[in-house]
XYZ file of C-alpha atoms in Angstrom:
341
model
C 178.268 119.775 65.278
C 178.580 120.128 61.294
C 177.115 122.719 59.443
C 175.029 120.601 57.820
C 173.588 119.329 61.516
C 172.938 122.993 62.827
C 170.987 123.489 59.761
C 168.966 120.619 60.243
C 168.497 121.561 63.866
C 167.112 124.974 62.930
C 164.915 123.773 59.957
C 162.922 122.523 62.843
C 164.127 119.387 64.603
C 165.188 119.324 68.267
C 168.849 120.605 68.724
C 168.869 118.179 71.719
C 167.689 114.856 68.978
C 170.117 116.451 66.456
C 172.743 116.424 69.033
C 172.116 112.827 70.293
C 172.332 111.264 66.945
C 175.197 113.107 65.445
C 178.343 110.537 66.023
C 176.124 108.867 63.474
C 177.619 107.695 59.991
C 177.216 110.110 56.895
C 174.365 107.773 55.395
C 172.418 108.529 58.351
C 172.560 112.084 58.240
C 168.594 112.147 57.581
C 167.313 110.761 60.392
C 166.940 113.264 63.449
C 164.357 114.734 60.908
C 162.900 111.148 60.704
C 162.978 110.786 64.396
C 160.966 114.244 64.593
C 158.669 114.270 62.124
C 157.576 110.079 62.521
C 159.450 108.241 65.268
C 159.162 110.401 68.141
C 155.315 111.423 67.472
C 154.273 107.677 67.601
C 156.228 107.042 70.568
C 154.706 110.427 72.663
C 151.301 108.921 71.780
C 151.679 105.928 73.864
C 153.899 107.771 76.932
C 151.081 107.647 79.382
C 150.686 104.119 79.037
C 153.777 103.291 79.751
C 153.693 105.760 82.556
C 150.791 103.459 83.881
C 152.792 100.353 83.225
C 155.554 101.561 85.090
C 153.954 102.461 87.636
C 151.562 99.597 88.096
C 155.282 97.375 87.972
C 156.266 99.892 91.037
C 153.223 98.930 93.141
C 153.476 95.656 92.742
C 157.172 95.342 93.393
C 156.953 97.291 96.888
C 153.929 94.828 97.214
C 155.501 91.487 96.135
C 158.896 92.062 98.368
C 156.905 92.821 101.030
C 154.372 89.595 100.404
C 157.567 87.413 100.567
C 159.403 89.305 103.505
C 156.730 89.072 105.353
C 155.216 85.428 104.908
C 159.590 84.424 105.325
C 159.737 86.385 108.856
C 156.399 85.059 109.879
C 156.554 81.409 108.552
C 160.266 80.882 110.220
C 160.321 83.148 113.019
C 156.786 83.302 114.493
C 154.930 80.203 113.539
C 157.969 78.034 112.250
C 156.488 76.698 109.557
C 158.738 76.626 106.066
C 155.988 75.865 103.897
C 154.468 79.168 104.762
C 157.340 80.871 104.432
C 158.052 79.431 100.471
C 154.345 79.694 99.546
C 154.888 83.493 100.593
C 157.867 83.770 98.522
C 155.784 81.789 95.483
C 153.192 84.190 95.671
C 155.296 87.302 96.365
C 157.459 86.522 93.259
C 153.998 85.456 91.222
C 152.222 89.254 91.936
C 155.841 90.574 90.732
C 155.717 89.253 87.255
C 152.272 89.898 87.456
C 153.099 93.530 87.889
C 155.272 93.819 85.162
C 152.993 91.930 82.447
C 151.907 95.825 81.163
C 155.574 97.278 81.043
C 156.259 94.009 79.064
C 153.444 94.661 76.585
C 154.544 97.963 76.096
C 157.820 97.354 75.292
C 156.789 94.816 72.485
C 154.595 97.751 70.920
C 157.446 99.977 71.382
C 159.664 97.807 69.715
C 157.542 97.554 66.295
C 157.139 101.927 66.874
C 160.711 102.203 66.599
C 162.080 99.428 64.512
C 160.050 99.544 61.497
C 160.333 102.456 60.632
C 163.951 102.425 60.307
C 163.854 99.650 58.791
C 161.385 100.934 55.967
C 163.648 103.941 55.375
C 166.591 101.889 55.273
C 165.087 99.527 52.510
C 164.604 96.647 54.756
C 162.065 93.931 55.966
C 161.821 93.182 59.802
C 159.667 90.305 61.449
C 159.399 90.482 65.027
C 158.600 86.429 64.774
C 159.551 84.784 61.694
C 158.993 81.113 61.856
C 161.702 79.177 60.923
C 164.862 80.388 59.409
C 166.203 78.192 57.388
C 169.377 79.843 56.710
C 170.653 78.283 60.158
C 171.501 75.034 58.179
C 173.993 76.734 56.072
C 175.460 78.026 59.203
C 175.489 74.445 60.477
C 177.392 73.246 57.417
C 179.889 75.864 57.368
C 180.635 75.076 61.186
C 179.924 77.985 63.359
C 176.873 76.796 64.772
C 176.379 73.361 66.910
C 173.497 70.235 66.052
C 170.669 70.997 67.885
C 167.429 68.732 68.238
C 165.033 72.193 68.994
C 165.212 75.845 67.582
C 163.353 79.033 68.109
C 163.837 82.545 66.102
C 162.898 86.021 66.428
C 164.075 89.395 64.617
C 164.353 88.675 60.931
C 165.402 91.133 59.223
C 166.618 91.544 55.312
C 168.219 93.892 52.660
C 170.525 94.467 50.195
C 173.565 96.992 50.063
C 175.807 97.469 47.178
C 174.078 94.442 45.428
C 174.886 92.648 48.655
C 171.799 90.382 50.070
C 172.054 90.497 53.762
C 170.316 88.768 56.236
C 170.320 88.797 60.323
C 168.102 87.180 62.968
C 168.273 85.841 66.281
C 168.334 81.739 67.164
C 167.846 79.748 69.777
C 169.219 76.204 69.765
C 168.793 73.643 71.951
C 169.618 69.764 72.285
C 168.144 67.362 73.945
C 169.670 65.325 76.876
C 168.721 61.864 78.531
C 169.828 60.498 81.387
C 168.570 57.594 83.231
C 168.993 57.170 87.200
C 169.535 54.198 89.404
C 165.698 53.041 89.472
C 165.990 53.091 85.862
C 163.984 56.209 85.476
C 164.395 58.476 82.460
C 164.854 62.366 82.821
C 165.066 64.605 80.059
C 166.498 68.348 79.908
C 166.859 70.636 77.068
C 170.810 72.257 76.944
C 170.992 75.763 75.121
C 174.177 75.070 72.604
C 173.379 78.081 71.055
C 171.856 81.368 71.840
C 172.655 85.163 69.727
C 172.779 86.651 66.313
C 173.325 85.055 62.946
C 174.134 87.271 59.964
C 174.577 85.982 56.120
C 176.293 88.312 53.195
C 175.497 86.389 50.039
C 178.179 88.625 47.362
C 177.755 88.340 43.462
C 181.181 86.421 42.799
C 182.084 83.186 44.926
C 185.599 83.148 46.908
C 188.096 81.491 45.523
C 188.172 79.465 48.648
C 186.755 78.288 52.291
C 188.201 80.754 55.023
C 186.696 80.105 58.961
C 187.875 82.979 61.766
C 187.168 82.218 65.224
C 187.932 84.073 68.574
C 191.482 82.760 69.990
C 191.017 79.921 72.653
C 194.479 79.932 74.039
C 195.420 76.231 74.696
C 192.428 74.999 73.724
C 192.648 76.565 70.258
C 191.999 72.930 67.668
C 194.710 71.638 65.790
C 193.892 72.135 62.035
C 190.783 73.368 60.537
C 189.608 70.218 59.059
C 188.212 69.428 55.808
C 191.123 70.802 54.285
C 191.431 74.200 56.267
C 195.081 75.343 56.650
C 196.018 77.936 59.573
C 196.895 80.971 58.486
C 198.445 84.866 59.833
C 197.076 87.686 60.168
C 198.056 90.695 58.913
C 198.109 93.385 62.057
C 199.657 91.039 65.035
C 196.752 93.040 67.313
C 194.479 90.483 65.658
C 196.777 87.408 66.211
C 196.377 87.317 69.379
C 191.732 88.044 69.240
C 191.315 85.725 66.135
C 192.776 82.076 65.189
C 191.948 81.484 61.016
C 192.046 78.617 59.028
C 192.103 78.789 54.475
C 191.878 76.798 52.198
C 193.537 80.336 50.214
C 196.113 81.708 51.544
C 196.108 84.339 49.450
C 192.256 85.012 49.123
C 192.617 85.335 53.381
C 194.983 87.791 53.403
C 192.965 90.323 51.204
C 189.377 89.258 52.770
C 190.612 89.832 56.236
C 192.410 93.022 56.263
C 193.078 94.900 59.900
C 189.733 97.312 58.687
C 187.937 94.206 58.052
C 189.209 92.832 61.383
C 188.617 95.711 63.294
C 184.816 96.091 61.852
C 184.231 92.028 63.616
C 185.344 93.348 67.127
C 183.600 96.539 66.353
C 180.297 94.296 65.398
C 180.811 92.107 68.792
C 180.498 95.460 71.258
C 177.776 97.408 68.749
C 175.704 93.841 69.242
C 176.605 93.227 72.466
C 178.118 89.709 72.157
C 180.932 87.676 72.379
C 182.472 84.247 70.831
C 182.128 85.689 67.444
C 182.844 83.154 64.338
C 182.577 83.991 60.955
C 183.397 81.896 57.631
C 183.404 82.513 54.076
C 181.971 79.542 51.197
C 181.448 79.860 48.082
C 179.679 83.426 47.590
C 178.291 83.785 51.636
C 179.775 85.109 54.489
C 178.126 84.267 57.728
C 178.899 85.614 61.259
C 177.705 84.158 64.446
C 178.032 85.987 68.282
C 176.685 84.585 71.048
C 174.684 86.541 73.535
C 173.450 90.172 73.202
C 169.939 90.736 72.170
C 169.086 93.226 69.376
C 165.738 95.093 68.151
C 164.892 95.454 71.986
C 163.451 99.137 72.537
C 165.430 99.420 75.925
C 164.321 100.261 79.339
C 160.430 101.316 79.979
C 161.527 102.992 83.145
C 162.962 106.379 81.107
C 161.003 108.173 78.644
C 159.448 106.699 75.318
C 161.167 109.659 73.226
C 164.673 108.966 74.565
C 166.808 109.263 71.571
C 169.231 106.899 72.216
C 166.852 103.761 71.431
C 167.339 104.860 68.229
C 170.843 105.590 67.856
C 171.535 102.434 69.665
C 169.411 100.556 66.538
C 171.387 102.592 63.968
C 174.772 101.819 65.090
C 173.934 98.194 65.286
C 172.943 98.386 61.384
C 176.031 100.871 60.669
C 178.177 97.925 62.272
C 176.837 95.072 59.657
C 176.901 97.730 56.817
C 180.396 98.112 57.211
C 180.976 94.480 57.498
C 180.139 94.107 53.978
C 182.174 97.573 52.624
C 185.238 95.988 54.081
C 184.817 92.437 52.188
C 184.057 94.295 49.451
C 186.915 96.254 49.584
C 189.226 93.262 49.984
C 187.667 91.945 47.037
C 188.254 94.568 44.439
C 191.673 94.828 45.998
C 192.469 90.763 44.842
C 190.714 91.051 42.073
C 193.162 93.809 41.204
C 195.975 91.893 41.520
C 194.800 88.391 40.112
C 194.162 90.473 37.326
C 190.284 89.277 37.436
């Protein structure tokens, strides 16, 4: 613990919240005081009802196993009848999610207890349920998201840093699929083609070129980048073998996507939580797509509302995309250094 942490822990804030939250970055420093004095009041107010929720979700799990257990025993070993046996596992399941609907509502008001504020110290604006997003095209036409015919979002959230405009939300994209039978009868499903977080960096001064990075396929890596991509190297050979890359500038690649830079995308995949990262750089945006992982989400309702890790889990997801952008901008005034720009 730093001197500057013990102090804040005896001007008054938990040693234990000061202790949980101090592997944070430097820029963070403020925050167990913000956790104290806002945060964690907010989130004590509403403890007993999730207390209730929880255990109202308790009841009716012991209930709804023992609802299906029993009409399954009874309805094929006693009567013999299987239709008994699935309604009892119908209803059984039904008075589970039932159950839970209270733990589910709390967690969506702990979400906006937690989140916001953060967000409103950090100089940022978060909707829970945006709309559309529009910015999903450009990630379309830059080729690190698939067509889809059907899209949902959630999680907008914007800011600047350095005179950086960020942006990051969460999309759902599905297509539509049609198949017809033998009889000639039509069925249609909808396919999830896409499903995780999309982030866009739009810097003052355009690249030079078009750069794509994607996570190494092994054989089934594409030949060529298309639309005039060329493959390029790496710097650090770790990174050869995580990341295949594609430039239309050579040079421009090599100082955008430096082994810090590199290293801050894997670092980005585990503090999100997701995998089959892609990023690509056009004109003056950088976007960044992983699939999976879901972010903003307060965590578990079945520990206490004033556990400080949800909010050390929410910080080191936005110290992860902060340090996405000091990296490229690093790289930047490195080439611009040596172009003599």
């Amino acid at each position: 613990m730093t001197d500057e942490q013990t102090d804040i822990g005896e001007g008054g804030v938990d040693p234990d919240v000061v202790n949980g939250l101090k592997d944070l970055p430097e820029e963070f420093r403020d925050f167990p005081r913000i956790y104290q004095e806002e945060i964690r009041p907010a989130l004590l107010a509403r403890e007993g009802d999730r207390q209730d929720a929880v255990s109202k979700a308790r009841k009716a799990r012991y209930v709804g196993i023992a609802v299906a257990v029993l009409g399954v025993v009874i309805g094929l070993a006693v009567i013999r009848q299987p239709f008994v046996a699935f309604i009892s596992v119908i209803v059984g399941v039904g008075y589970l999610y039932w159950g839970g609907r209270d733990v589910r509502k709390v967690g969506r008001e702990a979400k906006d207890l937690i989140v916001l504020p953060v967000a409103q110290h950090l100089g940022l604006n978060f909707i829970a349920v945006p709309g559309a997003v529009d910015t999903i095209y450009k990630h379309h036409d830059v080729g690190i998201v698939p067509s889809w015919d059907r899209a949902s979002y959630e999680d907008h959230l914007t800011g600047q840093r350095h005179g950086v405009d960020f942006e990051l939300f969460e999309a759902h994209l599905e297509e539509r699929r049609t198949s017809t039978d033998s009889k000639g009868r039509t069925k249609t499903t909808w396919v999830t083609v896409f499903q995780g977080q999309c982030l866009r960096f739009d810097f003052p001064k355009k690249f030079y070129g078009r750069t794509l990075v994607t996570r190494d396929a092994g054989i089934f890596n594409r030949f060529g980048g298309g639309n005039g991509l060329r493959r390029a190297s790496l710097e650090d050979p770790r990174f050869e073998k995580i990341f295949e890359v594609y430039t239309t500038d050579q040079v421009e690649s090599r100082f955008l996507l430096t082994p810090d830079l590199m290293q801050k995308l894997v670092d980005l995949e585990e503090a999100f939580h997701g995998g089959r990262l892609k990023c690509a750089f056009n004109e003056g945006q950088m976007y960044i797509t992983l699939e999976g992982g879901n972010l903003f989400e307060p965590g578990s309702m079945f520990k206490p509302f004033d556990s400080v890790d949800r909010v050390k889990e929410l910080l080191n997801d936005f110290a992860a995309m902060f340090q996405i952008i000091d990296a490229v901008l690093a790289g930047r005034r490195r080439e611009a250094q040596e172009r003599g720009d």
